[in-house]
Tab-separated table of C-alpha atoms in Angstrom:
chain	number	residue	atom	x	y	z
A	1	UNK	CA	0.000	0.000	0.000
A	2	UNK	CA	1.693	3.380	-0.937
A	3	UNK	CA	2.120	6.425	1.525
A	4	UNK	CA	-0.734	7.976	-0.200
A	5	UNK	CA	-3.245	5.267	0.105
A	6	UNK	CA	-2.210	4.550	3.695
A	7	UNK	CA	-3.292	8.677	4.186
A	8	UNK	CA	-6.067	8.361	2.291
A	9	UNK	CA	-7.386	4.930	4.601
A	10	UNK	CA	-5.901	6.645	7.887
A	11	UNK	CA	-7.793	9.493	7.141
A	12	UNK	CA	-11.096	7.913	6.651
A	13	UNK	CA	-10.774	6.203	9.917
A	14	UNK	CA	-10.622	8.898	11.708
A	15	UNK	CA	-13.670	10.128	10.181
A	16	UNK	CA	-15.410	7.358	11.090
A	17	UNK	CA	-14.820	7.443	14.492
A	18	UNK	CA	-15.177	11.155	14.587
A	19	UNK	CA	-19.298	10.615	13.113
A	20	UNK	CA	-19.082	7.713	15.037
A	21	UNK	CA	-19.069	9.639	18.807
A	22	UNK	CA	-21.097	12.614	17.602
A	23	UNK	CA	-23.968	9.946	16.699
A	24	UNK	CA	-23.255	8.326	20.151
A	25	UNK	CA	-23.183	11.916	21.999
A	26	UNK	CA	-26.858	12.810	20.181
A	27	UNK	CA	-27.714	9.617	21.732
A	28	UNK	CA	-27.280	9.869	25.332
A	29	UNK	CA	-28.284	13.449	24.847
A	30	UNK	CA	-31.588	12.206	24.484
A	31	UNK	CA	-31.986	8.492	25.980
A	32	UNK	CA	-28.646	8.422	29.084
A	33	UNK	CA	-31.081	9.505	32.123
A	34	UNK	CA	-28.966	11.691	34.690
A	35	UNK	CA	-29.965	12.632	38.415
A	36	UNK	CA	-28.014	16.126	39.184
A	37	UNK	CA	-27.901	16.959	43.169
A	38	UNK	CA	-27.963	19.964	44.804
A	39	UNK	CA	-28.276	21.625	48.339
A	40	UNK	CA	-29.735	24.965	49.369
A	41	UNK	CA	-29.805	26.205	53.307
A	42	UNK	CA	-32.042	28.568	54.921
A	43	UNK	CA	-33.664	29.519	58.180
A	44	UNK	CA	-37.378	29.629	56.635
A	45	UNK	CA	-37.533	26.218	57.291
A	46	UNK	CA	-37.268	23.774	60.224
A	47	UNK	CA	-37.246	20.369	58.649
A	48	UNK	CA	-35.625	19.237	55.419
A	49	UNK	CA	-37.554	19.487	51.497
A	50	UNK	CA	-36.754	16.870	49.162
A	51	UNK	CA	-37.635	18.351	45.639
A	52	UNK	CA	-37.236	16.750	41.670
A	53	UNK	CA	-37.718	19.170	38.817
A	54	UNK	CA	-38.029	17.800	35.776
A	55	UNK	CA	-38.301	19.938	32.501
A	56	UNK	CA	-38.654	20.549	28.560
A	57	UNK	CA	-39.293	16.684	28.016
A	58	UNK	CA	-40.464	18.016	24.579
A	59	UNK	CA	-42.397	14.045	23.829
A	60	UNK	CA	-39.024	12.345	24.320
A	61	UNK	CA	-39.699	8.631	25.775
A	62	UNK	CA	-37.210	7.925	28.198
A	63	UNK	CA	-37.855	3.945	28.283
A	64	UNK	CA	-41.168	2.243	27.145
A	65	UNK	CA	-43.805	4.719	27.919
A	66	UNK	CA	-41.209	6.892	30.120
A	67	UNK	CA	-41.202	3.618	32.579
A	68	UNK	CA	-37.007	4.934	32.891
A	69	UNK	CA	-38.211	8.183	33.651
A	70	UNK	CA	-40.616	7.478	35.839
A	71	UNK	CA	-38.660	5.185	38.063
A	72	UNK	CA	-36.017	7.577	38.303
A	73	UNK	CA	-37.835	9.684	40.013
A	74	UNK	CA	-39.725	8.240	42.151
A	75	UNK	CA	-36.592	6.328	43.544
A	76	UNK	CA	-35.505	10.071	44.796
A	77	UNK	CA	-38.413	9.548	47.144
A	78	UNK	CA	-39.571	13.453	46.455
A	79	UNK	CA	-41.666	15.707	48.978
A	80	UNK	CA	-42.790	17.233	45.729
A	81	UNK	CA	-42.712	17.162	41.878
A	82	UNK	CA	-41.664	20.727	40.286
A	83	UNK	CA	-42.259	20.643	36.370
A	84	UNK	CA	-40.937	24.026	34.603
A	85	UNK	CA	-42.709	23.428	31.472
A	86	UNK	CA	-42.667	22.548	27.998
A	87	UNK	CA	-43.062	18.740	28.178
A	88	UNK	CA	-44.915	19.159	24.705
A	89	UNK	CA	-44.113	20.221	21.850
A	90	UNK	CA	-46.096	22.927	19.829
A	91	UNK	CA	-46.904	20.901	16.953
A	92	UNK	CA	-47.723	17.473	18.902
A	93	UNK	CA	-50.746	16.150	17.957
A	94	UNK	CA	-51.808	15.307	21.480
A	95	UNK	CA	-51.237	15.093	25.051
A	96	UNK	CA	-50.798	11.684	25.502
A	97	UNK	CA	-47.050	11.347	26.487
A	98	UNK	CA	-47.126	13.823	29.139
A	99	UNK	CA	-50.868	12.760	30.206
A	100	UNK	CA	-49.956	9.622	30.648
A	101	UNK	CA	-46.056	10.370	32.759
A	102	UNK	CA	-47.809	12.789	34.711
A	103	UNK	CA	-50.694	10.252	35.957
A	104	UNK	CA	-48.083	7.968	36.757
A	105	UNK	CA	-46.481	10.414	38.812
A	106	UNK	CA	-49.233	11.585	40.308
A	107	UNK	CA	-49.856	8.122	41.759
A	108	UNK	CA	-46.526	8.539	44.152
A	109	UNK	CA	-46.180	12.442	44.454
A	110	UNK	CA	-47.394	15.662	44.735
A	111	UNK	CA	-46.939	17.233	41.302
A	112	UNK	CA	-46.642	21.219	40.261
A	113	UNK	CA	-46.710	22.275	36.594
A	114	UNK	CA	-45.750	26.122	35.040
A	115	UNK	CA	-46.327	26.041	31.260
A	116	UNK	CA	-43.737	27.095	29.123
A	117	UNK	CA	-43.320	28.456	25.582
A	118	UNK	CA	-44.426	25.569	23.416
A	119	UNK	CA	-47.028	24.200	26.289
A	120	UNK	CA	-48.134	27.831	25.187
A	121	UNK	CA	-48.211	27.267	22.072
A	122	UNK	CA	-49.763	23.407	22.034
A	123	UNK	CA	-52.925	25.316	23.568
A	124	UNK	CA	-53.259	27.837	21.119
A	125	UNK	CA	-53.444	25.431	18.073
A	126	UNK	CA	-56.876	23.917	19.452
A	127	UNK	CA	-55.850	20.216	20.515
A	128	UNK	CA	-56.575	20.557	23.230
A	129	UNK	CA	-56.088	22.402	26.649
A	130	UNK	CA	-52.779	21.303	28.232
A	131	UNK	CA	-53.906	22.665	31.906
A	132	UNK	CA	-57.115	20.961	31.734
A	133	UNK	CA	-55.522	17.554	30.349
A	134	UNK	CA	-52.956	17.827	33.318
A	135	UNK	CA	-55.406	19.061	35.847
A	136	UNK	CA	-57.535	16.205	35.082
A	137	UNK	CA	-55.177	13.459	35.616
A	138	UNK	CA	-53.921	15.362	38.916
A	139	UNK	CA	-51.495	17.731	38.405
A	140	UNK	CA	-51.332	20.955	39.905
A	141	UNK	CA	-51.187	23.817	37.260
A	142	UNK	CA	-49.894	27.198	38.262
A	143	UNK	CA	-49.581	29.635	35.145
A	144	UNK	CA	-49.704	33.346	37.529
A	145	UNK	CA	-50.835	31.393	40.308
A	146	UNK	CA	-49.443	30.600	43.716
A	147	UNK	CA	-50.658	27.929	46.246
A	148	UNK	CA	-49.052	27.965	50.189
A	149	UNK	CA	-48.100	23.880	50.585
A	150	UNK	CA	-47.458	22.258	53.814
A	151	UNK	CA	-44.555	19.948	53.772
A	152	UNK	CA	-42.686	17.593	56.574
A	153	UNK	CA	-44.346	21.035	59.178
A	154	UNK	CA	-42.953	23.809	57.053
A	155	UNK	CA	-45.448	25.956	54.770
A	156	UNK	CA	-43.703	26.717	51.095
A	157	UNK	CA	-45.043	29.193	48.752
A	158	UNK	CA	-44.805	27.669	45.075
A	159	UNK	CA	-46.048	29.802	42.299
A	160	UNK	CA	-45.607	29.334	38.130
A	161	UNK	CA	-45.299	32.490	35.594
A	162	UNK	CA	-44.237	32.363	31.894
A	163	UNK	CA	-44.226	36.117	31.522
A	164	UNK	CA	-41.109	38.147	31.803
A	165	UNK	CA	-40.451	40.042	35.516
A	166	UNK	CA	-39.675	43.319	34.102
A	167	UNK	CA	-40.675	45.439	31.794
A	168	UNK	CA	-40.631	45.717	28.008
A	169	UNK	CA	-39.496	49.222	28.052
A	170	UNK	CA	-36.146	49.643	26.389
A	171	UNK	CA	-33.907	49.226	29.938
A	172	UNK	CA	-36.143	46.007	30.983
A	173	UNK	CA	-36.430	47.560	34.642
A	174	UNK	CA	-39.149	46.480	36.737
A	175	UNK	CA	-42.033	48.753	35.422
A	176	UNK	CA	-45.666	47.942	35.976
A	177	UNK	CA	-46.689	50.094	33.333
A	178	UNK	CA	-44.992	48.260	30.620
A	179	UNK	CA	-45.125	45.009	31.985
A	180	UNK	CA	-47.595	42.251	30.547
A	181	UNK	CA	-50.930	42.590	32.723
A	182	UNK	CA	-51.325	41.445	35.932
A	183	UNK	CA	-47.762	40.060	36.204
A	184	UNK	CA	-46.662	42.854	38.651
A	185	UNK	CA	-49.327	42.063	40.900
A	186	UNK	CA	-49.043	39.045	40.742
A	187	UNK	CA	-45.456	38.869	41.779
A	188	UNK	CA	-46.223	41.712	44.699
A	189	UNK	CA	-48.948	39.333	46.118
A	190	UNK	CA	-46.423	36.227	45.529
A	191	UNK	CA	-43.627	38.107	47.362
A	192	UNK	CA	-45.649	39.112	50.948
A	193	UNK	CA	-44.933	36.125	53.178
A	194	UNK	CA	-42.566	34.917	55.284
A	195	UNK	CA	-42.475	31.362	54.436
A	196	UNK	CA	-39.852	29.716	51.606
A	197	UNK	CA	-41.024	31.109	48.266
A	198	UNK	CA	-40.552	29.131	44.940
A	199	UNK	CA	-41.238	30.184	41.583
A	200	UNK	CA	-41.200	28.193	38.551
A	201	UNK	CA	-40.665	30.485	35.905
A	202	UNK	CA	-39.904	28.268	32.325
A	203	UNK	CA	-37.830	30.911	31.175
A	204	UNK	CA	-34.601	31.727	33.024
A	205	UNK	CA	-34.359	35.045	31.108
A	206	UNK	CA	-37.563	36.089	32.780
A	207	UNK	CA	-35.516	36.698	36.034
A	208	UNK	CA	-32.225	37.353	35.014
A	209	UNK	CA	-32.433	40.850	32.967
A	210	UNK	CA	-33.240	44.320	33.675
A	211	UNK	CA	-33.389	44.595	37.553
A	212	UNK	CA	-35.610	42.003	38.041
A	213	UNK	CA	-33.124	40.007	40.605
A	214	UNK	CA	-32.748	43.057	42.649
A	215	UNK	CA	-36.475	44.228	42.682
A	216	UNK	CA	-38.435	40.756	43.979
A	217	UNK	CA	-37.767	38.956	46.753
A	218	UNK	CA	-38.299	35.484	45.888
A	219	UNK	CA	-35.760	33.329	47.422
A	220	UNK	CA	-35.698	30.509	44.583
A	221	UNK	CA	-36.667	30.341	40.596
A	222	UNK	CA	-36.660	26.892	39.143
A	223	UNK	CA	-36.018	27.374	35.397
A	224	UNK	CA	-35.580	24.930	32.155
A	225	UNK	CA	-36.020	25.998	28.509
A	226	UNK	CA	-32.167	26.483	27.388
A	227	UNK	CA	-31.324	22.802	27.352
A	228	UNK	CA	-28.449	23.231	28.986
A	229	UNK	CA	-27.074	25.388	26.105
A	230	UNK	CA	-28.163	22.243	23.786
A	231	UNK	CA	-24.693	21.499	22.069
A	232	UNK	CA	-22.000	21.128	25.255
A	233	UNK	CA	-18.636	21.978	23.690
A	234	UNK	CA	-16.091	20.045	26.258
A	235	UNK	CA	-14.224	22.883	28.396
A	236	UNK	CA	-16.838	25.359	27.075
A	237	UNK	CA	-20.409	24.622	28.322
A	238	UNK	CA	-23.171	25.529	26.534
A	239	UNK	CA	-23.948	26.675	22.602
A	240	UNK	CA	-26.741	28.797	22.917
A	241	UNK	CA	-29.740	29.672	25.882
A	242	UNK	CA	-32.648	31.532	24.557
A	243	UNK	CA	-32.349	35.546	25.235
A	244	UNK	CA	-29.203	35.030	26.531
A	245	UNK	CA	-27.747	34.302	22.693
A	246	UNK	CA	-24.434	32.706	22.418
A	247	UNK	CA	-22.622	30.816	25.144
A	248	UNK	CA	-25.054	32.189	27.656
A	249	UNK	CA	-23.697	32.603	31.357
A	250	UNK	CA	-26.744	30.979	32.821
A	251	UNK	CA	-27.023	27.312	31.197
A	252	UNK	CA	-27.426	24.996	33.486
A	253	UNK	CA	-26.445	24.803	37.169
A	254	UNK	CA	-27.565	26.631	40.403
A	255	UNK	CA	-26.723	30.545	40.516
A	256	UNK	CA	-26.677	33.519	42.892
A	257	UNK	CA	-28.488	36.117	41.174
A	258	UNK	CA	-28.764	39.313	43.526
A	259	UNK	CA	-31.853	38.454	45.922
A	260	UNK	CA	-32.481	35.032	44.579
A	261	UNK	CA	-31.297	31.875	43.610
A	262	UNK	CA	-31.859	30.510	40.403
A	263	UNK	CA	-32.080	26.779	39.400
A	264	UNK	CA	-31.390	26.138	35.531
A	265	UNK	CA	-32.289	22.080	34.730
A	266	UNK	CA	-30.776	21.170	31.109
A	267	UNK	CA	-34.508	19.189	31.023
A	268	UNK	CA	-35.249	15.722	29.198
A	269	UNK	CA	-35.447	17.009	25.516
A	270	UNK	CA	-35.771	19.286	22.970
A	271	UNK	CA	-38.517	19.889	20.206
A	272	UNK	CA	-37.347	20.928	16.570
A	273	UNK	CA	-34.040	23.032	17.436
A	274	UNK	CA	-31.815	23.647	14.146
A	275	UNK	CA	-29.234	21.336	16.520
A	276	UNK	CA	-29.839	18.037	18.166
A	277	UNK	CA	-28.105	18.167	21.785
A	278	UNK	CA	-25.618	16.879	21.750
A	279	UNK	CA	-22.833	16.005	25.016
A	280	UNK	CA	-25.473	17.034	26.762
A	281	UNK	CA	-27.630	14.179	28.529
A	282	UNK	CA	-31.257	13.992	30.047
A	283	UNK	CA	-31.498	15.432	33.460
A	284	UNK	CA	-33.611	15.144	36.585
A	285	UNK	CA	-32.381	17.285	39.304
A	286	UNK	CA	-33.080	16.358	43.356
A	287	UNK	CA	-32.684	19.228	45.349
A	288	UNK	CA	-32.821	19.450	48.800
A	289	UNK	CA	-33.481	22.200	51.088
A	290	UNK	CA	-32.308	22.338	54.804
A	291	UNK	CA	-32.399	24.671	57.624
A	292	UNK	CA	-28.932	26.302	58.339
């Protein structure tokens, strides 16, 4: 075999391999189920909270009829289920994947649900109505809503919002006037308690611009929707997170973010992104929340 050939063959090889690992890296990105753990302390509590959030599941099946997924979770033994939205996808024709997870769930667990952009969406084409579907199999739905829950003899305040926390007014400061109705209210009547207060909000980027970090005192946000950046370029992170654009700061992890602390979960999925994720596995996060 000449020098040439022997290039030529080497060459190929590597090639191989190389389209070889990106197919295998697409593949765990959407069938590997990971558990992520984290720990918050405060003194608004007296007795430990054991939460999962789960997010953007987008129809992905993790195992026959999410059986993977659903055992995952409910190994983690959760006080409650936090689900940051868009488990559908716009264009699904039904409801039956996350129906179907979520009445499974609900069998175990306490379950909350915040609709995000292509839940949104889902409704608006006329399948049918997401909240009610959930609601009926017995989900809690919270879209501008906020319920006080009692758990292990602490009360928690655990709200859901898909609308940005500041307003649309050029500097994206906290402005009632040009914020989308009834969202400043709403967060001024979510804010006045004492107790632990938890927001799913789908978006990160609803939180993290303009002011809105400094202005509300909410002492967590649970967030999905960037997939953890989608593509993870080793050493890097993520390739791109909504709003944030390009390499975005706030991916995936757990942040301090002025008054609050903000939860990013890389979620289960994704719907019809221009880029498959890639190096960048299904997650379920367990978080726990102790007293100092």
């Amino acid at each position: 075999m000449s020098k040439k050939l022997k290039r030529i063959v080497t060459s190929l090889l590597l090639l191989a391999i190389v389209c070889l690992i990106c197919v295998y890296q697409v593949y765990i990105s959407y069938n590997k189920l990971t558990t992520t753990n984290y720990s918050i302390t405060t003194n608004q509590i007296n007795n430990s909270v054991n939460l999962v959030i789960i997010s953007d599941l987008h129809d992905n099946q993790l195992g026959e009829n999410n059986k993977d997924l659903i055992n995952k979770i409910n190994e983690l033994t959760a006080d409650i289920i936090l689900v940051a939205g868009d488990v559908v996808n716009s264009d699904s024709k039904d409801s039956k994947i996350v129906t179907n997870l979520m009445k499974q769930l609900c069998k175990e667990n306490q379950v909350f649900y915040s609709l995000g952009n292509t839940d949104i969406d889902y409704i608006k084409s006329g399948r049918s109505n997401l909240a009610k579907d959930l609601e009926n199999v017995g989900v809690t739905v919270l879209d501008n809503k906020y319920e006080d829950v009692k758990i292990n003899g602490d009360t928690i305040r655990i709200g859901g919002m898909y609308a940005y926390a500041f307003g649309l007014n050029g500097n994206n400061d906290v402005n009632k006037d040009t914020m989308k109705d009834g969202v400043y209210d709403f967060l001024c009547k979510f804010q006045d308690t004492d107790n632990y207060k938890i927001m799913m909000a789908h978006r990160p980027d609803s939180f993290i611009f303009g002011n809105a970090s400094k202005v509300w005192n909410i002492d967590l946000v649970v967030s999905g929707h960037n997939h953890g950046g989608q593509v993870v370029l080793p050493f890097i992170g993520g390739l791109y997170g909504g709003d944030q654009g390009w390499f975005p700061k706030y991916d995936k992890g757990l942040f301090d973010l002025n008054k609050i602390k903000l939860l990013i979960t890389s979620g289960l999925g994704s719907g019809k992104q221009k880029l498959p994720r890639f190096n960048n596995p299904p997650e379920v996060v367990n978080l726990k929340i102790s007293n100092k």
